[in-house]
Coordinates of C-alpha atoms in Angstrom, one line a residue:
Chain A
M1402 CA -105.6 83.5 83.9
L1403 CA -102.5 81.7 82.6
S1404 CA -99.2 83.5 82.0
Q1405 CA -97.3 82.8 78.8
P1406 CA -93.7 81.9 79.5
S1407 CA -91.5 84.9 79.3
E1408 CA -87.9 85.8 80.0
N1409 CA -88.9 89.2 81.2
A1410 CA -90.7 90.3 84.3
L1411 CA -91.5 93.5 82.5
A1412 CA -91.5 94.5 78.8
L1413 CA -92.5 97.6 77.0
N1414 CA -93.1 97.4 73.3
Q1415 CA -93.4 100.5 71.1
I1416 CA -94.9 102.6 73.9
S1417 CA -96.0 106.1 72.8
K1418 CA -97.6 108.8 74.9
T1419 CA -98.6 112.4 74.0
Y1420 CA -99.6 115.1 76.3
A1421 CA -101.2 118.3 75.0
G1422 CA -99.7 117.8 71.6
K1423 CA -96.2 117.1 72.9
Q1424 CA -94.7 113.6 72.3
V1425 CA -93.5 112.5 75.7
L1426 CA -92.7 108.9 74.9
S1427 CA -91.9 107.7 71.4
Q1428 CA -91.9 104.0 70.5
L1429 CA -90.3 103.1 73.8
N1430 CA -88.9 99.6 74.0
L1431 CA -87.6 98.0 77.2
A1432 CA -87.1 94.6 78.6
V1433 CA -86.5 93.9 82.3
P1434 CA -85.2 90.3 82.9
Y1435 CA -86.5 88.4 85.9
G1436 CA -84.4 88.9 89.0
S1437 CA -82.7 92.0 87.8
V1438 CA -82.4 95.4 89.5
Y1439 CA -83.0 97.7 86.6
A1440 CA -82.3 101.4 86.8
F1441 CA -84.0 104.0 84.6
L1442 CA -82.1 107.2 84.1
G1443 CA -82.9 110.5 82.5
N1444 CA -82.9 114.2 83.2
N1445 CA -86.0 116.0 84.4
G1446 CA -88.7 116.2 81.8
E1447 CA -87.4 113.2 79.7
G1448 CA -90.4 111.0 80.5
K1449 CA -89.3 108.9 83.4
S1450 CA -92.4 109.6 85.6
T1451 CA -94.7 109.1 82.6
T1452 CA -93.1 105.7 82.0
I1453 CA -93.6 104.8 85.6
R1454 CA -97.2 105.8 85.5
V1455 CA -97.8 103.8 82.3
L1456 CA -96.2 100.7 84.0
T1457 CA -98.4 101.0 87.0
G1458 CA -101.7 101.4 85.2
L1459 CA -102.1 105.1 86.1
E1460 CA -101.7 106.3 82.6
A1461 CA -102.8 104.4 79.5
P1462 CA -100.4 104.7 76.6
D1463 CA -101.5 106.0 73.2
A1464 CA -99.9 103.0 71.5
G1465 CA -97.8 99.9 72.3
S1466 CA -98.0 97.3 74.9
V1467 CA -96.8 96.6 78.4
T1468 CA -96.4 93.0 79.6
I1469 CA -96.0 92.0 83.2
C1470 CA -94.8 88.4 83.6
G1471 CA -95.9 87.7 80.1
D1472 CA -99.4 89.1 80.3
N1473 CA -100.6 92.3 78.7
L1474 CA -101.4 95.0 81.2
Y1475 CA -103.5 97.0 78.8
A1476 CA -106.4 96.0 76.6
K1477 CA -108.1 98.1 74.0
R1478 CA -111.8 98.7 74.9
R1479 CA -114.5 101.0 73.7
S1480 CA -116.4 102.7 76.5
L1481 CA -120.1 103.6 76.2
L1482 CA -119.3 107.3 76.2
S1483 CA -116.3 107.3 73.9
R1484 CA -116.3 107.2 70.1
S1485 CA -112.8 105.5 69.9
A1486 CA -111.4 102.6 71.8
R1487 CA -108.9 103.3 74.6
F1488 CA -106.4 101.3 76.5
V1489 CA -107.7 100.1 79.8
P1490 CA -105.5 98.4 82.4
D1491 CA -106.3 94.9 83.6
Y1492 CA -106.4 95.5 87.3
R1493 CA -105.9 91.9 88.2
L1494 CA -102.3 92.1 87.0
L1495 CA -101.6 94.9 89.5
H1496 CA -101.5 92.1 92.2
R1497 CA -98.2 91.1 90.7
L1498 CA -96.5 94.4 91.3
G1499 CA -95.8 96.9 94.0
G1500 CA -95.6 100.5 92.8
L1501 CA -94.2 103.7 94.4
I1502 CA -94.9 106.7 92.2
D1503 CA -93.3 110.1 93.0
A1504 CA -93.8 111.3 96.6
P1505 CA -95.3 108.8 99.0
S1506 CA -99.1 108.9 99.1
L1507 CA -100.0 108.5 102.7
Y1508 CA -102.9 109.5 105.0
P1509 CA -101.5 111.5 108.0
N1510 CA -104.6 110.7 110.2
L1511 CA -103.8 107.0 110.1
T1512 CA -101.1 104.9 111.9
A1513 CA -98.6 103.0 109.9
A1514 CA -100.4 99.7 110.6
E1515 CA -103.7 101.2 109.6
F1516 CA -102.3 102.5 106.4
L1517 CA -100.9 99.1 105.5
S1518 CA -104.2 97.5 106.3
I1519 CA -105.6 99.4 103.3
G1520 CA -103.3 97.6 101.0
C1521 CA -104.0 94.3 102.8
G1522 CA -107.7 94.8 102.6
I1523 CA -107.7 95.6 98.9
K1524 CA -105.4 92.7 98.0
G1525 CA -107.1 90.3 100.4
L1526 CA -104.0 89.6 102.4
P1527 CA -103.7 88.4 106.0
V1528 CA -102.9 91.1 108.7
S1529 CA -99.6 89.2 109.4
E1530 CA -98.3 90.9 106.2
I1531 CA -98.3 94.2 108.0
D1532 CA -95.8 93.1 110.6
R1533 CA -93.7 91.4 108.0
V1534 CA -93.3 94.4 105.7
L1535 CA -92.8 96.8 108.7
A1536 CA -89.9 94.6 109.9
V1537 CA -88.4 94.6 106.4
V1538 CA -88.1 98.4 106.4
S1539 CA -87.3 98.6 110.2
L1540 CA -90.5 100.4 111.2
T1541 CA -91.9 97.8 113.6
D1542 CA -91.6 100.2 116.5
A1543 CA -93.5 102.9 114.6
A1544 CA -96.5 100.7 113.7
K1545 CA -98.9 102.5 116.0
R1546 CA -97.6 106.0 115.4
L1547 CA -99.6 108.5 113.3
I1548 CA -98.1 109.0 109.9
G1549 CA -98.5 112.8 110.4
Q1550 CA -95.7 112.5 113.0
F1551 CA -93.3 110.6 110.6
S1552 CA -90.2 112.1 109.2
L1553 CA -89.7 112.2 105.5
G1554 CA -87.4 109.2 105.6
M1555 CA -89.9 107.2 107.7
K1556 CA -92.7 108.1 105.2
Q1557 CA -90.5 106.8 102.3
R1558 CA -89.8 103.6 104.2
L1559 CA -93.5 103.1 104.9
A1560 CA -94.3 103.7 101.2
I1561 CA -91.8 101.1 100.3
A1562 CA -93.3 98.7 102.9
H1563 CA -96.6 99.2 101.1
T1564 CA -95.1 98.1 97.8
L1565 CA -93.9 94.9 99.5
L1566 CA -97.3 93.7 100.6
G1567 CA -98.2 90.4 99.2
D1568 CA -94.6 89.7 98.1
P1569 CA -95.0 91.0 94.5
K1570 CA -92.9 89.6 91.7
L1571 CA -92.1 93.1 90.4
L1572 CA -91.4 96.4 92.2
I1573 CA -91.7 99.6 90.2
L1574 CA -90.2 102.5 92.2
D1575 CA -89.9 106.1 91.4
E1576 CA -86.8 107.5 93.1
P1577 CA -87.0 105.1 96.1
T1578 CA -84.3 106.8 98.2
N1579 CA -85.6 110.3 97.8
G1580 CA -85.6 112.2 101.0
L1581 CA -83.7 109.6 103.0
D1582 CA -80.7 110.4 105.2
P1583 CA -77.4 108.6 104.4
S1584 CA -78.0 105.7 106.7
G1585 CA -81.5 105.3 105.3
I1586 CA -80.2 105.4 101.8
R1587 CA -77.8 102.7 102.6
D1588 CA -80.4 100.5 104.2
I1589 CA -82.9 100.8 101.4
R1590 CA -80.1 100.2 98.8
Q1591 CA -79.1 97.1 100.7
L1592 CA -82.7 95.9 101.0
L1593 CA -83.4 96.4 97.3
S1594 CA -80.1 94.8 96.2
E1595 CA -80.9 91.7 98.3
L1596 CA -84.5 91.3 97.3
P1597 CA -83.9 89.6 94.0
A1598 CA -81.8 86.9 95.6
S1599 CA -83.9 86.4 98.7
T1600 CA -87.4 86.6 97.2
G1601 CA -87.0 86.5 93.4
T1602 CA -88.4 90.0 93.1
T1603 CA -87.5 92.0 90.1
I1604 CA -86.9 95.7 90.7
F1605 CA -87.4 98.5 88.2
F1606 CA -86.5 102.0 89.6
S1607 CA -86.0 105.5 88.3
T1608 CA -83.3 107.7 89.9
H1609 CA -81.3 110.8 89.5
N1610 CA -78.6 109.3 91.8
L1611 CA -76.0 107.8 89.5
D1612 CA -73.9 106.6 92.3
E1613 CA -76.9 104.6 93.4
V1614 CA -77.1 103.0 90.0
E1615 CA -73.5 101.8 90.1
K1616 CA -74.0 100.4 93.6
M1617 CA -77.5 98.8 93.2
A1618 CA -78.4 98.1 89.6
T1619 CA -77.6 95.1 87.4
R1620 CA -78.8 96.8 84.3
F1621 CA -79.7 100.4 83.3
A1622 CA -81.2 102.4 80.5
V1623 CA -81.0 106.1 79.7
L1624 CA -84.1 107.9 78.5
K1625 CA -83.8 111.0 76.4
D1626 CA -86.4 112.7 74.3
G1627 CA -88.9 109.9 75.1
R1628 CA -86.7 107.1 73.7
I1629 CA -84.1 104.7 75.2
R1630 CA -80.7 106.1 74.1
F1631 CA -78.5 103.7 75.8
E1632 CA -79.0 100.4 77.6
S1633 CA -76.4 98.0 79.2
D1634 CA -75.7 95.8 82.0
I1635 CA -73.4 97.3 84.6
P1636 CA -70.5 94.9 84.3
S1637 CA -70.3 95.4 80.5
W1638 CA -70.6 99.1 80.9
K1639 CA -67.8 99.2 83.5
A1640 CA -65.5 97.0 81.3
A1641 CA -66.0 99.4 78.4
Q1642 CA -65.2 102.5 80.5
Q1643 CA -62.1 104.5 80.3
F1644 CA -59.8 105.6 83.2
N1645 CA -58.4 108.8 84.5
M1646 CA -54.8 108.8 85.7
T1647 CA -53.0 111.1 88.0
L1648 CA -49.2 111.1 87.6
E1649 CA -46.7 112.5 90.1
V1650 CA -43.7 113.5 88.0
G1651 CA -40.5 115.4 88.4
D1652 CA -41.3 117.9 85.7
A1653 CA -45.0 118.3 85.1
N1654 CA -44.5 120.8 82.3
A1655 CA -42.3 118.5 80.3
A1656 CA -44.6 115.5 80.9
H1657 CA -47.6 117.6 79.9
T1658 CA -45.9 118.6 76.6
V1659 CA -44.9 115.0 75.8
L1660 CA -48.4 113.7 76.5
L1661 CA -50.1 116.3 74.4
K1662 CA -47.7 115.6 71.6
H1663 CA -48.7 111.9 71.6
G1664 CA -52.5 112.6 71.7
F1665 CA -53.3 112.2 75.4
Q1666 CA -55.8 114.5 77.1
S1667 CA -53.5 115.9 79.6
T1668 CA -53.8 118.7 82.1
M1669 CA -51.2 120.0 84.5
T1670 CA -52.6 120.4 87.9
N1671 CA -49.5 121.6 89.8
P1672 CA -45.7 121.7 89.0
N1673 CA -45.4 118.0 89.9
T1674 CA -48.7 116.5 88.9
V1675 CA -50.3 115.7 85.6
R1676 CA -53.8 114.3 85.0
V1677 CA -54.7 112.3 82.0
E1678 CA -58.4 111.7 81.2
G1679 CA -60.3 109.2 79.0
L1680 CA -57.5 106.7 78.9
P1681 CA -58.4 103.3 77.6
R1682 CA -57.1 100.5 79.8
D1683 CA -54.7 99.1 77.2
E1684 CA -53.0 102.5 76.8
Q1685 CA -51.7 102.7 80.3
P1686 CA -48.5 100.7 79.7
R1687 CA -47.7 102.9 76.6
L1688 CA -48.2 106.0 78.7
H1689 CA -45.8 104.9 81.4
A1690 CA -43.2 103.8 78.8
L1691 CA -43.5 107.0 76.9
L1692 CA -42.7 109.1 80.0
V1693 CA -39.8 106.9 81.0
N1694 CA -38.3 106.9 77.5
E1695 CA -38.5 110.7 77.4
G1696 CA -36.5 110.9 80.6
I1697 CA -39.2 112.2 82.7
E1698 CA -39.1 111.1 86.3
L1699 CA -42.2 109.2 87.3
F1700 CA -42.7 108.8 91.1
Q1701 CA -46.3 107.6 91.3
S1702 CA -49.3 106.9 89.2
Y1703 CA -52.8 106.0 90.2
Q1704 CA -55.9 105.6 88.3
S1705 CA -59.6 106.2 88.7
K1706 CA -62.5 105.1 86.5
T1707 CA -64.9 107.4 84.8
S1708 CA -67.9 107.4 87.1
L1709 CA -71.3 106.8 85.8
E1710 CA -72.1 110.4 86.7
Q1711 CA -69.2 111.7 84.6
W1712 CA -70.1 109.4 81.8
F1713 CA -73.8 110.5 81.9
T1714 CA -72.9 114.2 82.1
N1715 CA -70.5 113.8 79.1
E1716 CA -72.7 111.7 77.0
H1717 CA -76.3 112.5 77.8
T1718 CA -76.7 116.1 78.8
D1719 CA -76.9 119.0 76.5
Chain B
M713 CA -97.0 85.5 96.6
N714 CA -100.5 85.6 97.9
I715 CA -103.2 86.2 95.2
P716 CA -106.7 85.9 96.6
I717 CA -109.2 83.6 94.8
N718 CA -111.2 86.6 93.9
P719 CA -108.6 89.2 92.9
F720 CA -111.2 92.0 92.7
P721 CA -111.8 93.6 96.1
G722 CA -115.6 93.5 96.7
L723 CA -117.5 96.6 97.5
S724 CA -117.7 95.5 101.1
R725 CA -113.9 95.5 101.4
L726 CA -113.6 98.8 99.6
L727 CA -116.2 100.3 101.8
A728 CA -114.3 99.1 104.9
V729 CA -111.2 100.7 103.5
E730 CA -113.0 104.0 102.8
C731 CA -114.4 104.0 106.4
L732 CA -110.9 103.5 107.8
K733 CA -109.7 106.6 106.0
L734 CA -112.1 108.7 107.9
K735 CA -110.6 107.7 111.3
R736 CA -109.5 110.7 113.4
T737 CA -111.0 113.2 110.9
S738 CA -113.8 115.7 111.5
T739 CA -116.1 113.9 109.1
L740 CA -117.6 111.6 111.7
L741 CA -117.9 114.5 114.0
M742 CA -120.1 116.3 111.4
V743 CA -122.5 113.4 111.3
F744 CA -123.3 114.0 115.0
A745 CA -122.7 117.7 115.4
L746 CA -124.7 119.1 112.6
P747 CA -128.0 117.3 113.4
L748 CA -127.6 118.1 117.1
L749 CA -127.0 121.7 116.2
V750 CA -130.2 121.9 114.3
A751 CA -132.2 120.3 117.2
L752 CA -130.6 122.5 119.8
F753 CA -131.1 125.6 117.6
S754 CA -134.8 124.8 117.2
T755 CA -135.0 124.2 121.0
G756 CA -133.4 127.5 121.7
L757 CA -135.8 129.3 119.5
A758 CA -138.8 127.5 121.2
V759 CA -137.5 128.3 124.7
K760 CA -136.9 131.9 123.8
S761 CA -140.1 132.7 122.0
Q762 CA -142.8 130.5 123.5
N763 CA -144.4 129.7 126.7
L764 CA -143.3 126.1 127.1
A765 CA -146.1 125.3 129.5
G766 CA -148.6 126.1 126.7
F767 CA -146.9 123.8 124.2
D768 CA -149.9 121.9 122.8
A769 CA -150.0 119.3 120.1
Q770 CA -150.0 121.9 117.3
A771 CA -146.9 123.6 118.8
W772 CA -145.1 120.3 119.0
Q773 CA -146.0 119.7 115.3
R774 CA -144.7 123.1 114.3
W775 CA -141.5 122.5 116.3
W776 CA -140.8 119.2 114.6
M777 CA -141.6 120.7 111.2
G778 CA -139.2 123.6 112.0
V779 CA -136.5 121.1 112.7
M780 CA -137.2 119.2 109.4
A781 CA -137.4 122.4 107.5
L782 CA -134.1 123.7 108.8
W783 CA -132.5 120.4 108.0
S784 CA -133.9 119.7 104.6
Y785 CA -133.8 123.3 103.3
F786 CA -130.3 124.3 104.4
M787 CA -128.3 121.9 106.5
L788 CA -128.7 118.7 104.6
P789 CA -127.4 120.1 101.2
M790 CA -124.4 121.6 103.0
F791 CA -123.9 118.4 105.0
I792 CA -123.9 116.3 101.8
A793 CA -121.4 118.7 100.1
L794 CA -119.1 118.6 103.2
I795 CA -119.0 114.8 103.6
T796 CA -118.6 114.0 99.9
G797 CA -115.9 116.7 99.8
A798 CA -114.2 115.0 102.7
I799 CA -114.5 111.5 101.3
N800 CA -113.0 112.5 98.0
G801 CA -110.7 115.2 99.5
N802 CA -108.8 112.4 101.3
E803 CA -107.4 111.4 98.0
H804 CA -107.0 114.8 96.5
K805 CA -104.9 116.2 99.3
N806 CA -102.8 113.2 100.0
H807 CA -102.2 112.1 96.4
G808 CA -104.3 109.1 97.3
W809 CA -105.5 108.6 93.8
R810 CA -101.9 107.5 92.9
L811 CA -102.0 105.0 95.7
M812 CA -105.5 103.7 95.0
L813 CA -105.2 103.4 91.3
A814 CA -101.9 101.6 91.4
L815 CA -103.6 98.9 93.5
P816 CA -105.8 96.2 92.0
V817 CA -108.9 98.3 92.3
N818 CA -111.6 98.7 89.7
L819 CA -112.2 102.5 89.3
Y820 CA -116.0 102.0 89.0
S821 CA -116.0 100.0 92.3
L822 CA -114.0 102.7 94.0
Y823 CA -116.4 105.4 92.8
I824 CA -119.4 103.4 94.0
A825 CA -117.8 102.5 97.4
K826 CA -117.2 106.2 98.1
L827 CA -120.7 107.0 97.1
L828 CA -122.1 104.3 99.3
L829 CA -120.1 105.7 102.2
G830 CA -121.7 109.1 101.6
V831 CA -125.2 107.4 101.6
L832 CA -124.4 105.6 104.9
L833 CA -123.2 108.8 106.6
T834 CA -126.2 110.7 105.4
A835 CA -128.5 108.0 106.6
S836 CA -126.7 108.0 110.0
A837 CA -127.1 111.8 110.2
L838 CA -130.8 111.5 109.5
L839 CA -131.2 108.9 112.2
W840 CA -129.2 111.0 114.6
L841 CA -131.3 114.1 113.7
W842 CA -134.4 112.3 114.8
L843 CA -132.8 111.0 118.0
S844 CA -131.5 114.6 118.7
G845 CA -135.1 115.8 118.2
L846 CA -136.3 113.3 120.8
L847 CA -133.5 114.4 123.2
A848 CA -134.5 118.0 122.6
T849 CA -138.2 117.2 123.4
L850 CA -137.0 115.6 126.6
L851 CA -135.0 118.7 127.4
M852 CA -138.0 121.0 126.7
T853 CA -140.2 118.7 128.8
A854 CA -137.7 119.1 131.6
L855 CA -138.0 122.9 131.1
G856 CA -141.7 122.8 131.6
A857 CA -143.3 121.8 128.3
P858 CA -145.9 119.0 128.4
G859 CA -144.5 115.7 127.1
E860 CA -145.3 114.9 123.5
T861 CA -143.6 112.4 121.2
E862 CA -146.4 111.3 119.0
Y863 CA -145.5 113.6 116.1
G864 CA -141.8 112.7 116.5
M865 CA -142.8 109.1 115.9
V866 CA -144.8 110.1 112.8
L867 CA -141.8 112.0 111.5
L868 CA -139.6 108.8 111.9
S869 CA -141.6 107.3 109.1
A870 CA -140.7 110.3 106.9
M871 CA -137.0 109.7 107.3
P872 CA -136.7 107.0 104.7
A873 CA -138.5 109.3 102.2
L874 CA -136.0 112.1 103.1
M875 CA -133.1 109.7 102.6
L876 CA -134.3 108.6 99.2
T877 CA -135.0 112.1 98.0
S878 CA -131.4 113.2 99.0
L879 CA -129.9 110.6 96.6
P880 CA -129.8 112.8 93.5
V881 CA -128.0 115.6 95.4
L882 CA -125.6 113.0 96.9
I883 CA -124.7 111.7 93.5
I884 CA -124.2 115.2 92.0
Q885 CA -122.1 116.4 94.9
H886 CA -120.1 113.1 94.9
A887 CA -119.4 113.5 91.2
V888 CA -118.3 117.1 91.7
S889 CA -116.0 116.5 94.6
W890 CA -114.5 113.3 92.8
R891 CA -113.6 115.6 89.9
F892 CA -112.5 118.7 91.7
G893 CA -109.8 118.7 94.4
N894 CA -110.6 122.1 95.8
I895 CA -113.4 121.9 98.4
I896 CA -114.6 125.4 97.3
V897 CA -116.1 124.0 94.1
P898 CA -118.5 121.5 95.7
L899 CA -119.3 123.9 98.5
S900 CA -120.1 126.6 95.9
V901 CA -122.4 124.3 94.1
A902 CA -124.2 123.5 97.4
V903 CA -124.5 127.2 98.4
M904 CA -125.8 128.3 95.0
A905 CA -128.2 125.3 94.8
T906 CA -129.5 125.9 98.3
M907 CA -130.3 129.5 97.5
G908 CA -132.7 128.3 94.8
I909 CA -134.6 125.8 96.9
V910 CA -137.3 128.2 98.3
Q911 CA -138.1 129.9 95.1
I912 CA -137.9 126.9 92.7
G913 CA -139.2 124.5 95.3
S914 CA -142.5 126.4 95.6
S915 CA -143.1 126.6 91.9
E916 CA -144.1 124.1 89.2
Y917 CA -140.5 123.8 88.1
W918 CA -139.5 121.9 91.3
V919 CA -139.5 118.7 89.3
W920 CA -136.4 119.9 87.5
Y921 CA -134.5 120.8 90.6
P922 CA -133.1 117.9 92.6
W923 CA -132.3 120.1 95.7
S924 CA -136.1 120.7 96.1
Y925 CA -137.0 117.0 96.3
M926 CA -135.8 116.7 99.9
T927 CA -138.0 119.6 101.2
M928 CA -140.9 118.4 99.0
S929 CA -140.8 114.9 100.6
V930 CA -141.3 116.4 104.0
M931 CA -143.0 119.7 103.5
G932 CA -145.0 118.9 100.3
G933 CA -148.7 120.0 100.7
T934 CA -150.3 116.7 100.0
E935 CA -149.3 113.0 100.5
E936 CA -149.5 112.6 96.7
L937 CA -147.0 115.3 96.2
R938 CA -144.7 113.8 98.8
H939 CA -144.9 110.4 97.1
H940 CA -144.3 112.0 93.7
A941 CA -141.1 113.5 95.1
V942 CA -139.8 110.1 96.2
W943 CA -140.5 108.3 93.0
L944 CA -139.1 111.2 91.0
S945 CA -135.9 111.1 93.1
L946 CA -135.5 107.4 92.5
A947 CA -135.8 107.8 88.8
V948 CA -133.4 110.8 88.6
A949 CA -131.0 109.1 91.0
T950 CA -130.8 106.0 88.8
G951 CA -130.0 108.0 85.7
L952 CA -127.5 110.2 87.5
F953 CA -125.8 107.2 89.0
W954 CA -125.1 105.4 85.7
L955 CA -124.1 108.6 83.9
S956 CA -121.8 109.9 86.7
T957 CA -120.2 106.5 87.2
L958 CA -119.3 106.1 83.6
L959 CA -118.1 109.7 83.3
A960 CA -116.1 109.6 86.5
A961 CA -114.4 106.3 85.7
S962 CA -113.7 107.3 82.1
H963 CA -112.0 110.6 82.8
K964 CA -110.3 110.0 86.2
R965 CA -106.7 110.7 85.9
A966 CA -104.5 110.2 88.9
G967 CA -103.1 113.4 90.2

């Protein structure tokens, strides 16, 4: 099977999905460039998991197409028992991706190595792959331990190791750091951040952890009501963001009055401190000059950017 | 990235994977324990109720038929429900469907591989049942019964027929446990079906009742009737196989 040249490792085109009369995904369009770490955000119930299941062949869409490295994942076929044609995934394309959907699916009666041998056996890979992926997630010492004895973090690592079997070109991960302790989160973030550069793997992941998106992702999209409401690369988003400033002044009351009068979103936090929110970068010099010109003593000012979490909460929650 | 020349895992590879999933579970124990239990139970009854020294050829024949009756009437349908429930339950309880269906696996192949595993385990249990019977005869011989293995050898030739006539029930139970995650459902099917074997199996309606084919292949009054049960089973199993495979693969939704 030949792939058509494509800029994108993954592309969704007009994907729609309905469950029990409710439209979960509505004409969803998404393009994940090769080598990117693409984060998929959304509140609970917005359709993230459904999207992940469509991308991994678990759920066929009602309409639209999914292409993996240029090839269509779904084809419309009529089964012997069905009156209408349905989308059926091409299982051969699933060699190109590693998928982690929701909580890890593991067999507690098997050891870690035995569990990974399932994936090796199905994909026709050599057993040396088992040692390789266990080393990547730092579980080499646990290869012969029963999965039933694993902690939640170890299970998550093992599930990620399973997705890495065969060095797939595309990883599709549903909340990959779920259940990990802080050091585990750090390790997995580092691993996933380095994979595109070291192996050329493209990563598409869903998450609730917005701090993770800022630290790991190169692009992100926000899903709401089954549609993409916002999409951007992280550098562009950061450049467009506003700042918050904290000002230590001689008279906070006077400073607050002046700032409000000139249209700044000011709050007085104590008799000597004023906080200004949503300040565009090019307004900062004007703010300093304004206070000085009004005779207000300005001892110190420091700024912080609006975090992705604040931005998401302000823009995309009801 | 390693992509094998044949990207579809063959049935042999899938079967190996399914066998691996049973490691350290009680499923393999059932294959050995249940037939042994039947043989030992029959031995216990014989020791308790009969004078072993007077165990003639007819007594041996009755003893072996008792073992086969207990197995085919009651234990085999329950055994099939338990092992098919265990084979598919592995995925239901561990969210294994999500894992398997996100791998490059054809759903039809997976269904057939699991069914094949059920067939292999049932065949193994039948063979072990016969071996357990032989061991039991040795035990009774040691306890004073005259040695007799001729009828046991005759019954060995009946094992393939018993295996073939269990195929329709295997397919039905496999389809039920593939669909329903709760083990209660396939077990309930097995219990209710087993209750009807004696009444329906001894009437002219037995041809419509797959659970009676197994007992008919062993206990059927004439050789013609026993052969009829085998051929009927093969025909019914073929139809059930195609229908259940299409239905299971069409409607399977990963949980």
